[in-house]
mmCIF file of C-alpha atoms and ligand atoms in Angstrom:
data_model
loop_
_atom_site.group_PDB
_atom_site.id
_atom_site.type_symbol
_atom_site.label_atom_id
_atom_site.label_comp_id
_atom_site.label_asym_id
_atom_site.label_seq_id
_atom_site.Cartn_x
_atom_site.Cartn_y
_atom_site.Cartn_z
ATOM 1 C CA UNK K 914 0.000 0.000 0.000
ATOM 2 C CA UNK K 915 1.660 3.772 -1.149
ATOM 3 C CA UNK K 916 1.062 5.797 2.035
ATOM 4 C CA UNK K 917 -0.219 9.493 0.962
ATOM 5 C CA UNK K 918 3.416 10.770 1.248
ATOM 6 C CA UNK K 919 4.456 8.352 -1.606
ATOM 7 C CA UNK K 920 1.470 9.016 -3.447
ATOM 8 C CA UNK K 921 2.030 13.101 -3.407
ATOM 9 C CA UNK K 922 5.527 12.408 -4.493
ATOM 10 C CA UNK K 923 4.177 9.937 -7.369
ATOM 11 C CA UNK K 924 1.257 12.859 -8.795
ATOM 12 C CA UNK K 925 4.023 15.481 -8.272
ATOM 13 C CA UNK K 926 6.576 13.339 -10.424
ATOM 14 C CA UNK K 927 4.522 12.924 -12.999
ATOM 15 C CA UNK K 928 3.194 16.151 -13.014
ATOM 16 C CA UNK K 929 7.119 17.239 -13.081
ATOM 17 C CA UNK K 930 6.117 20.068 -10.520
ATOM 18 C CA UNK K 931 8.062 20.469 -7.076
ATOM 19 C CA UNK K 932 6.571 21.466 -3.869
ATOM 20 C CA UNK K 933 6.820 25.095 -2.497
ATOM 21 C CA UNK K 934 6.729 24.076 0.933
ATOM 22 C CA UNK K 935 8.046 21.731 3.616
ATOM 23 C CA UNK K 936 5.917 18.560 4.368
ATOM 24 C CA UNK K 937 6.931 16.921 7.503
ATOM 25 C CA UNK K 938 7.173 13.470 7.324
ATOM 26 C CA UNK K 939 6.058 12.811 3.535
ATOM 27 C CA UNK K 940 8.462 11.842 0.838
ATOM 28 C CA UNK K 941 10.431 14.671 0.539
ATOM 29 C CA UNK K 942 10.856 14.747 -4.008
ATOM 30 C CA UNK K 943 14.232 16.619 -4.943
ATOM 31 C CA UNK K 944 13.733 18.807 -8.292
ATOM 32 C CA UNK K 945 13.867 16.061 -10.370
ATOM 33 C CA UNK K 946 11.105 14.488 -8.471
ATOM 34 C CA UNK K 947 13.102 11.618 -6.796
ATOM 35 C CA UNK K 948 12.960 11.259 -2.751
ATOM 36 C CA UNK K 949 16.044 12.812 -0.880
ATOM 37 C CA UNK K 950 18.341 10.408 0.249
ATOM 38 C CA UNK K 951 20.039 12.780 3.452
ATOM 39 C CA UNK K 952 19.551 10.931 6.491
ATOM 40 C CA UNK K 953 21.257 11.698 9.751
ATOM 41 C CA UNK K 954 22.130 14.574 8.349
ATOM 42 C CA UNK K 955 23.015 18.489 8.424
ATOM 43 C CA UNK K 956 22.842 21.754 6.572
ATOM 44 C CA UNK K 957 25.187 24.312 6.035
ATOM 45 C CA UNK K 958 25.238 27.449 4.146
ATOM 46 C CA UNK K 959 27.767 28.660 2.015
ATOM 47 C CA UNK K 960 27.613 32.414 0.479
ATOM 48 C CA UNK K 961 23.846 31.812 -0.843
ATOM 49 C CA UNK K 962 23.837 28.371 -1.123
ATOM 50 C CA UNK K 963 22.424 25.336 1.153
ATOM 51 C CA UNK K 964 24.221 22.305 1.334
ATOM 52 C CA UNK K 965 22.743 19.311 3.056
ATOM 53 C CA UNK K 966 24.818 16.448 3.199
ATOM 54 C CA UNK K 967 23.215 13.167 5.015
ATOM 55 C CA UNK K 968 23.517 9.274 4.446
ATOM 56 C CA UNK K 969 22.556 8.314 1.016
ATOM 57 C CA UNK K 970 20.670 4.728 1.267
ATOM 58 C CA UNK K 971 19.216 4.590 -2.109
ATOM 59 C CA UNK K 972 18.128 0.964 -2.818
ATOM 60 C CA UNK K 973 20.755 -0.143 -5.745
ATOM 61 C CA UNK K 974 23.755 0.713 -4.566
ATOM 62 C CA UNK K 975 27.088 -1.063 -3.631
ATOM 63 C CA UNK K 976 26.453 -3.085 -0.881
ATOM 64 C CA UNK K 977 30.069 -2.796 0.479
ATOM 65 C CA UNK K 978 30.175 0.815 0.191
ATOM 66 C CA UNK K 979 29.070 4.170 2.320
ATOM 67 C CA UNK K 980 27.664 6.657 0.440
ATOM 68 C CA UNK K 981 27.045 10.776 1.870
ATOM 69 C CA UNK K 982 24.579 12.087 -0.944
ATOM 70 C CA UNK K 983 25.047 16.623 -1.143
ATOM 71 C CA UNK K 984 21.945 18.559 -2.670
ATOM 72 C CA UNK K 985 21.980 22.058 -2.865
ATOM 73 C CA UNK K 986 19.811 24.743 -2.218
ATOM 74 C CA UNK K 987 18.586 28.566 -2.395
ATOM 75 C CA UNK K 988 15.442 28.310 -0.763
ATOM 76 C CA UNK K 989 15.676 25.235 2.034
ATOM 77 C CA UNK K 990 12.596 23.361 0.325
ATOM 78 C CA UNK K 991 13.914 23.192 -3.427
ATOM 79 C CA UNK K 992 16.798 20.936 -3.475
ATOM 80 C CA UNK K 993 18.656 19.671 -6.127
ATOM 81 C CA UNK K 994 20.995 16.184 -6.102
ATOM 82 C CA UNK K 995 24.835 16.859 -6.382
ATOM 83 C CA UNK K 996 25.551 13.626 -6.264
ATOM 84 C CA UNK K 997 27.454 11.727 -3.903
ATOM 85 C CA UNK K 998 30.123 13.959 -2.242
ATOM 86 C CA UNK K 999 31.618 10.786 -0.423
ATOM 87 C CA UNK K 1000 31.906 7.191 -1.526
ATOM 88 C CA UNK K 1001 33.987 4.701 0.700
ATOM 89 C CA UNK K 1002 34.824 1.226 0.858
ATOM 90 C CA UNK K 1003 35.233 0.041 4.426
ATOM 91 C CA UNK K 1004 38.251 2.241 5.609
ATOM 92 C CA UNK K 1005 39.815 0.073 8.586
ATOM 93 C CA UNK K 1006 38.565 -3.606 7.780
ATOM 94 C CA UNK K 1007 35.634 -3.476 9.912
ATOM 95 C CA UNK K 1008 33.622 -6.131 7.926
ATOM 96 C CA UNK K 1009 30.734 -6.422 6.528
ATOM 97 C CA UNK K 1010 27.696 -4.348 7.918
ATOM 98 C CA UNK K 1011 30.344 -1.349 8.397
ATOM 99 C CA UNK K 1012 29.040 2.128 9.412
ATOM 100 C CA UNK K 1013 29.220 5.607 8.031
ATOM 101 C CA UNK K 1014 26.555 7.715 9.620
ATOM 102 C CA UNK K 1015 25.616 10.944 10.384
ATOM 103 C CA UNK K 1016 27.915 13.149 8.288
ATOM 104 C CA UNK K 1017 28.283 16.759 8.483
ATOM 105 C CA UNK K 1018 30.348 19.525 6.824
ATOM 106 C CA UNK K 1019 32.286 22.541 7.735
ATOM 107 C CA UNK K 1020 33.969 24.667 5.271
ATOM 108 C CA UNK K 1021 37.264 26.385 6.737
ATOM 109 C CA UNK K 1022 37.495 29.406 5.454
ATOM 110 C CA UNK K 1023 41.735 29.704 6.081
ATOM 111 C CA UNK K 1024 42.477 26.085 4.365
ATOM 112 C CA UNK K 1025 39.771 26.647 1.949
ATOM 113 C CA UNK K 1026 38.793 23.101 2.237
ATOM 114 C CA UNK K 1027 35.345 21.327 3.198
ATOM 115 C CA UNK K 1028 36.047 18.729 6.044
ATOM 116 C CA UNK K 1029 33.674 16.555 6.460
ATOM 117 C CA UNK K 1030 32.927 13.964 9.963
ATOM 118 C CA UNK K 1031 31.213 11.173 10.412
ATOM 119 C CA UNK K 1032 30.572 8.230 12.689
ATOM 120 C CA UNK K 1033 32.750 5.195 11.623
ATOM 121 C CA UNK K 1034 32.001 1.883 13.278
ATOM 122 C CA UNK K 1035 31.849 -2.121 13.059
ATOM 123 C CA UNK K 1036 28.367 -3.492 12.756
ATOM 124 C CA UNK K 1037 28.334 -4.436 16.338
ATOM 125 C CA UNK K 1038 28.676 -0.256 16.980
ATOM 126 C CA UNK K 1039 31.752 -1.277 19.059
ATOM 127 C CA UNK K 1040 34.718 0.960 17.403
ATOM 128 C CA UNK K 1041 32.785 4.307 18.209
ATOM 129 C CA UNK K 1042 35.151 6.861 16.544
ATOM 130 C CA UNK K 1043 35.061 9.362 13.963
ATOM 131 C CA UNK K 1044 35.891 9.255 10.627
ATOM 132 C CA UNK K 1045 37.160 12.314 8.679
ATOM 133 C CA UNK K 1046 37.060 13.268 4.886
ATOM 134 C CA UNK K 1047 38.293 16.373 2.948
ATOM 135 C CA UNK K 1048 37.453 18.138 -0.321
ATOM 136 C CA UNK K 1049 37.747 21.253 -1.821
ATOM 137 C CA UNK K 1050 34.506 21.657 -3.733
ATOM 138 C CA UNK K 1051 31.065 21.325 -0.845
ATOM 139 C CA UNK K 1052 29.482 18.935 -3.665
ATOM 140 C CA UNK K 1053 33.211 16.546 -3.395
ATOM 141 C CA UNK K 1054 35.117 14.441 -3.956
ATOM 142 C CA UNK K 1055 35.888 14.008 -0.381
ATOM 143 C CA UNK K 1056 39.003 12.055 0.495
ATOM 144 C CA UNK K 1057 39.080 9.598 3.244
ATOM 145 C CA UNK K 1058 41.954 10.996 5.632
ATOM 146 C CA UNK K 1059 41.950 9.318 9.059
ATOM 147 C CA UNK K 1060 39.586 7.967 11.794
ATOM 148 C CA UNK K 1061 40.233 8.499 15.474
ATOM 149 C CA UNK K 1062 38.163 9.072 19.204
ATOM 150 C CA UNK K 1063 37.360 12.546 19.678
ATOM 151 C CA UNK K 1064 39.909 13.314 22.562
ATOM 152 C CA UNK K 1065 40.039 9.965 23.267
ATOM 153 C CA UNK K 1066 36.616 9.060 24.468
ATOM 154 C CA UNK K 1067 33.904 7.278 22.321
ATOM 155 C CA UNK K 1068 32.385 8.621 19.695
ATOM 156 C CA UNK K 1069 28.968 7.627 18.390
ATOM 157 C CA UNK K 1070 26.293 9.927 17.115
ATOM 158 C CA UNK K 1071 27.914 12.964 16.222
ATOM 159 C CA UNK K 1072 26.239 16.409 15.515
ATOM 160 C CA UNK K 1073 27.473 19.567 14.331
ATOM 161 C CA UNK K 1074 27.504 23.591 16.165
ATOM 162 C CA UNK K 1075 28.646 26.643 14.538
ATOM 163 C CA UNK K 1076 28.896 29.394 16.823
ATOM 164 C CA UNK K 1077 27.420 32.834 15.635
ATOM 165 C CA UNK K 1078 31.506 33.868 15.833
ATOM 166 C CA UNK K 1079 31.842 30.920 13.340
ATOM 167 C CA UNK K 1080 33.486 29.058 15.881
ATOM 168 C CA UNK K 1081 32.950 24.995 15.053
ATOM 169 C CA UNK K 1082 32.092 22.433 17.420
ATOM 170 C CA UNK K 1083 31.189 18.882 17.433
ATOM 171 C CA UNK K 1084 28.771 17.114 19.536
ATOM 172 C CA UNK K 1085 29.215 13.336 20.632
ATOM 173 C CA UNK K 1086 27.951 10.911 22.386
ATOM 174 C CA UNK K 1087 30.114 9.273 24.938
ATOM 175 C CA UNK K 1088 28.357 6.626 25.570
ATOM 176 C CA UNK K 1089 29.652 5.892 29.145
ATOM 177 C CA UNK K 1090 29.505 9.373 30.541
ATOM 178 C CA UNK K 1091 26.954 11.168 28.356
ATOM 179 C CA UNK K 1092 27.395 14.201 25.551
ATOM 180 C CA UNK K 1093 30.369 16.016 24.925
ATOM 181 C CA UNK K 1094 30.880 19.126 23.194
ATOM 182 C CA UNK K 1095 34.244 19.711 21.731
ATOM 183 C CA UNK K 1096 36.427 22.793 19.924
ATOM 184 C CA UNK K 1097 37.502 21.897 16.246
ATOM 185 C CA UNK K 1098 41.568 22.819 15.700
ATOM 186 C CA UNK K 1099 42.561 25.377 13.318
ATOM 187 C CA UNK K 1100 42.275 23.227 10.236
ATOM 188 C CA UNK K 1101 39.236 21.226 11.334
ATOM 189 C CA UNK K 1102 41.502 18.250 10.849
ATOM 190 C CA UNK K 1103 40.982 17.354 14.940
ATOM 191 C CA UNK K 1104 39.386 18.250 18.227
ATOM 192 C CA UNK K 1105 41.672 20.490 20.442
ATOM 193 C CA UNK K 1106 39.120 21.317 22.872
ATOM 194 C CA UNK K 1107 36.368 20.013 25.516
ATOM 195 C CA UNK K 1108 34.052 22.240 26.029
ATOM 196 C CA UNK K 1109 31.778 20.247 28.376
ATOM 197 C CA UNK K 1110 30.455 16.683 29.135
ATOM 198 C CA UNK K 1111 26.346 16.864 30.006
ATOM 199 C CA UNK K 1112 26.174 14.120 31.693
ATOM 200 C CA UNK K 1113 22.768 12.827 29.986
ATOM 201 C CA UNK K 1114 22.860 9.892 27.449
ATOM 202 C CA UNK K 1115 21.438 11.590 24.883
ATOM 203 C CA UNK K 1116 22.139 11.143 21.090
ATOM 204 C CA UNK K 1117 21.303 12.718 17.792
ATOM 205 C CA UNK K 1118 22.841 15.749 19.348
ATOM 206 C CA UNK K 1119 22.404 19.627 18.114
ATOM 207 C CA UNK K 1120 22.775 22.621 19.557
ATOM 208 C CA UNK K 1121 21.689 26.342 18.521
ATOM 209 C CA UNK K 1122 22.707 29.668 20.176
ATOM 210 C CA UNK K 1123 19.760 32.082 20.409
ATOM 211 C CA UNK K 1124 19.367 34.989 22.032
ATOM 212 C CA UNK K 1125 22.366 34.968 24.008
ATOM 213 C CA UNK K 1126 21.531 31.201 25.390
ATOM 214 C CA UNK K 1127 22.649 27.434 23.726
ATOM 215 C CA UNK K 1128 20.273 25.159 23.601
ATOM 216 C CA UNK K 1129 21.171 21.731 23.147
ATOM 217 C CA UNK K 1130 18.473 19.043 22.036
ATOM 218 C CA UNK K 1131 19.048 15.034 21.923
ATOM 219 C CA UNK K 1132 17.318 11.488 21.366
ATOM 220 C CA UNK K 1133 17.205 9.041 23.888
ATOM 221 C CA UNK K 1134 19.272 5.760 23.317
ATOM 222 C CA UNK K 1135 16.652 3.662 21.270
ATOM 223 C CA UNK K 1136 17.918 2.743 18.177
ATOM 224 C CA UNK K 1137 15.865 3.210 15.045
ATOM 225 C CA UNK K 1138 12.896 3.451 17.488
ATOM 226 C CA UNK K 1139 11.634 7.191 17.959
ATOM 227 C CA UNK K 1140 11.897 8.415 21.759
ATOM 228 C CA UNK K 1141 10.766 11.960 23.373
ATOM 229 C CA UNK K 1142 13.550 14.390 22.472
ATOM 230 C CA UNK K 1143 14.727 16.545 24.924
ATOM 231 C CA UNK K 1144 16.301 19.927 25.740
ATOM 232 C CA UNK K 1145 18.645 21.808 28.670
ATOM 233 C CA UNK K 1146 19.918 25.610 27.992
ATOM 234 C CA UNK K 1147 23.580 27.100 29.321
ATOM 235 C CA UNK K 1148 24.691 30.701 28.614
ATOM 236 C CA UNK K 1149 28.160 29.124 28.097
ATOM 237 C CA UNK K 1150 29.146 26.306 26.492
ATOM 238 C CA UNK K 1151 31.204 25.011 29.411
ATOM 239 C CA UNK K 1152 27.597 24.826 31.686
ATOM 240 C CA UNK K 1153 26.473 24.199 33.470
ATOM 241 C CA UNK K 1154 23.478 23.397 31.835
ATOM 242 C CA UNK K 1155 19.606 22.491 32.964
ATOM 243 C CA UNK K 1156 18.352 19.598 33.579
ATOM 244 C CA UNK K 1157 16.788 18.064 29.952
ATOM 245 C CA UNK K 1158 13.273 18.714 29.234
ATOM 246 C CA UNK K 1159 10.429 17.224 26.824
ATOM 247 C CA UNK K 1160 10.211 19.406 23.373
ATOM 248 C CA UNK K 1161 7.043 18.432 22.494
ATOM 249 C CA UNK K 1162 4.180 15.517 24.580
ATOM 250 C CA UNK K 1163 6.691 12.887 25.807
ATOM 251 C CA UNK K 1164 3.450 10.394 24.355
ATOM 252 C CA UNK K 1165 4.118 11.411 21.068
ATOM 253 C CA UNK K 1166 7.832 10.574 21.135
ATOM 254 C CA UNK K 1167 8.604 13.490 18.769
ATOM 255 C CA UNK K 1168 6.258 12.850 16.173
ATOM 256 C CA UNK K 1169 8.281 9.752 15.332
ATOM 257 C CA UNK K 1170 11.371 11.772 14.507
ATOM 258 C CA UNK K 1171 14.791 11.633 15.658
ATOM 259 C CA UNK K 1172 17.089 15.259 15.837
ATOM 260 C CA UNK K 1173 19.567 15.498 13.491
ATOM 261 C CA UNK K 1174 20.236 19.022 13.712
ATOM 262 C CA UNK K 1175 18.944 22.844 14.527
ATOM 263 C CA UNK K 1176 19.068 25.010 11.726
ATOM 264 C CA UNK K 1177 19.049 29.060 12.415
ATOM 265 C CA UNK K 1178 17.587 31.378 9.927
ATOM 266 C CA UNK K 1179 18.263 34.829 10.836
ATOM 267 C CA UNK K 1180 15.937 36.795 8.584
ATOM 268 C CA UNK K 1181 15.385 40.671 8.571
ATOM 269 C CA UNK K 1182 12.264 40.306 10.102
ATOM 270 C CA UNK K 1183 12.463 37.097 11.906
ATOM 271 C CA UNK K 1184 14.797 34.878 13.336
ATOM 272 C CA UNK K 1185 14.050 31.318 12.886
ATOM 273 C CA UNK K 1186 14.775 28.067 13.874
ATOM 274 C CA UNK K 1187 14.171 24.569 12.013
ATOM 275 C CA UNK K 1188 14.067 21.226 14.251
ATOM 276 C CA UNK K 1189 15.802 18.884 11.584
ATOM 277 C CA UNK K 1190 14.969 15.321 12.626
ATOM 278 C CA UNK K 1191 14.524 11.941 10.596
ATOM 279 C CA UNK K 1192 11.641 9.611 11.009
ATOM 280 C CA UNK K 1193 13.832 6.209 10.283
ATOM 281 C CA UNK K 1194 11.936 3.260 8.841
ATOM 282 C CA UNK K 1195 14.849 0.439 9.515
ATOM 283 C CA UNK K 1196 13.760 -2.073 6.993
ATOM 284 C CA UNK K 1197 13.378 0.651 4.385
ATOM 285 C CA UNK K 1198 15.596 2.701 5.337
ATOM 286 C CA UNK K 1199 15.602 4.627 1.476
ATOM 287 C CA UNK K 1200 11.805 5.523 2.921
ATOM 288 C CA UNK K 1201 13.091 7.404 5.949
ATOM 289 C CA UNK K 1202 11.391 10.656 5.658
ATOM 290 C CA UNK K 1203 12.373 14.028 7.690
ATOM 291 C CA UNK K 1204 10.521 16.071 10.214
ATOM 292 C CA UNK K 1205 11.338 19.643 9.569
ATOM 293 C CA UNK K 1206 9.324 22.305 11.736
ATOM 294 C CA UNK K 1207 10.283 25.643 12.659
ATOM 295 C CA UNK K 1208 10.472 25.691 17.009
ATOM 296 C CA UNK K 1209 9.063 27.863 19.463
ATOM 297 C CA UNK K 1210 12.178 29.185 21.212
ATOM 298 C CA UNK K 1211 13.191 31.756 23.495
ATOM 299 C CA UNK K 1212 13.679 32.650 27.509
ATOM 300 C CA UNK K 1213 15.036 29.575 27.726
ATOM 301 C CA UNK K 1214 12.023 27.401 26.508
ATOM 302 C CA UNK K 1215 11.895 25.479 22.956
ATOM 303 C CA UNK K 1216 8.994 24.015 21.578
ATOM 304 C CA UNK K 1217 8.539 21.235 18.560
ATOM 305 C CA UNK K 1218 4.822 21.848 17.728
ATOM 306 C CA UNK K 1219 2.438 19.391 15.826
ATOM 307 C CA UNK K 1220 4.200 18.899 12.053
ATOM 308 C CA UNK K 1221 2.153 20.722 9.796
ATOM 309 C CA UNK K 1222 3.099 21.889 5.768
ATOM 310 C CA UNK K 1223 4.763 25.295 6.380
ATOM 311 C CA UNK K 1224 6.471 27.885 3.825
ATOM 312 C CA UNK K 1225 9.533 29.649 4.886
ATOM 313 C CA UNK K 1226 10.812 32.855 2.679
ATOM 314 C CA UNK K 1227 14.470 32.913 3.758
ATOM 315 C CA UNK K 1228 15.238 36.348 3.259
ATOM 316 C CA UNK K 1229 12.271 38.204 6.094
ATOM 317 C CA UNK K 1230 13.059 34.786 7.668
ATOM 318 C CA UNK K 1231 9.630 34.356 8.648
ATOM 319 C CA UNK K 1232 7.228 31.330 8.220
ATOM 320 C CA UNK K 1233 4.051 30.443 7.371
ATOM 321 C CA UNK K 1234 1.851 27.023 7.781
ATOM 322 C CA UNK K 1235 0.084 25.999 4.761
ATOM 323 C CA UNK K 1236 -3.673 25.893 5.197
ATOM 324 C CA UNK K 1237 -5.636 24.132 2.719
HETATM 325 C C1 LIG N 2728 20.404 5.377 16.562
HETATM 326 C C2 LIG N 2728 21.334 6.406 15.992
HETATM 327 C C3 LIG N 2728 21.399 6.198 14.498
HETATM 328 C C4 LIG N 2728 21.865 4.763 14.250
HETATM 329 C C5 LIG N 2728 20.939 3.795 14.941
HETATM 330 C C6 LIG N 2728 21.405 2.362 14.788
HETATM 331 O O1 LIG N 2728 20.335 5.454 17.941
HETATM 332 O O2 LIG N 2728 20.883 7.696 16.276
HETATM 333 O O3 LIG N 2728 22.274 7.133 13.918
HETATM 334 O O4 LIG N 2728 23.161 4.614 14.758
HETATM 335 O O5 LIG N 2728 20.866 4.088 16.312
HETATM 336 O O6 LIG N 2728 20.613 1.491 15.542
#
């Protein structure tokens, strides 16, 4: 049976027309009409353009590779397939059932060159370290470079943090004491500083700074299975930070999404920002859709309401939901 989401893609396809809005949770068509393949992914903007870089798990491919798919953006719901920025064959013998997940990209503006992390494991999730690749075009080639634990602790999830000062940070989960944030060196190329460890398991990290307060966001440890995400605020980095609280009715357990990442659009009228989170189907995983919602955030509060079609026009920054 083609859920609606499939079946708006389908009439859209054929029709060759695009949507001009964001649907949470439906297939999500690309200009050319085919569903993005971006999962556990993240978004960053480069002079005008989006890039969103995620795990590409189109049915069809090479079974022994990892694949991180780029599309491209001026708008954040029109998005057009780069191609595959990354392609890897297991980097460190790990065997079959190998993991690449949850890349994300920072461009370093003094090497000029896009870095890009991910999550490299063994299919029993044991290895928990970081993987790092490096191109100097945001659509690739990236090079495999190295692999290593974040200061030496493990490394699972990962998420990404730029700092309004452009300051980079990545988020990990450590999975016996909780969720690091750490400083990216100079050249990206490793971690030279812990922020903090919030002592919460919590993956599918992401943070956002917003009105002079970070806000950090994170999954419970369930696997594939969709939890209630939660959030703590900190004026500093360092901490300390609150205790975690629901984003949305714990019963709904995010609206069957997991965070990925929190995406700040500061427009001249409004400044918002987009929960990015991906509603994983496991045995299809080329299915897996995305729950992208502009929050309710400020004074230390932040709010995932009810997914609804919304409209965003990037330049006032300001949203809309679509009523029919
Ligand atoms: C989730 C994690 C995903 C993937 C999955 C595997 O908890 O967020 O990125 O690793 O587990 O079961």
């Amino acid at each position: 049976m083609l859920s609606i989401g499939w079946l708006v893609l389908l009439v859209n396809y054929t029709k060759g027309q695009h949507v001009n809005s964001i649907n949470p949770g439906a297939a999500w068509p690309d200009v050319n009409g085919v569903h993005i393949q971006a999962h556990g992914g993240g978004v960053i903007k480069i002079g005008k353009v989006y890039y969103w870089y995620g795990e590409q798990r189109a049915l069809g491919l090479d079974k022994s590779q990892r694949y991180v798919s780029c599309y491209s953006s001026n708008d954040l719901m029109h998005w057009k397939f780069s191609g595959n920025a990354l392609q890897l064959s297991d980097p460190e013998n790990l065997g079959p059932g190998w993991v690449l997940e949850r890349p994300k990209v920072y461009y370093n503006s003094k090497t000029q060159k896009y870095v890009m992390y991910f999550h490299l494991d063994n299919s029993s999730y044991k290895l928990a370290r970081v993987g790092i690749a490096v191109s100097e075009d945001p659509a690739g080639p990236f090079t495999y470079a190295k692999n290593f634990r974040p200061l030496d602790h493990e490394s699972r999830d990962i998420g990404q943090f730029i700092d309004d000062d452009g300051t980079a940070y990545l988020v990990f989960e450590d999975r016996p004491f909780g969720f690091r944030i750490a400083r990216l060196s100079d050249d990206y190329m490793s971690l030279d500083k812990e922020m903090c460890l919030i002592k919460a398991h919590m993956e599918g990290g992401a943070i956002v700074h917003f009105n002079g307060l970070y806000y950090a966001i994170g999954s419970a440890l369930t696997g594939w299975k969709a939890n209630p995400n939660k959030y703590a605020t900190a004026k500093s980095l360092e901490g300390p930070w609150s205790d975690f609280k629901d984003i949305a009715p714990p019963e709904k357990n995010t609206y069957g999404a997991q965070s990925t990442m929190m995406l700040k659009i500061v427009g001249t009228k409004q400044t918002t920002v987009i929960y990015m989170g991906d509603i994983w189907k496991p045995n299809t995983q080329w299915a897996s859709t995305y729950l992208w919602m502009p929050i309710e955030i400020g004074e230390g509060k932040l709010w995932l309401p009810e997914p609804k079609p919304w409209t965003l026009d990037l330049k006032s920054g300001k949203y809309e939901y679509i009523t029919k």
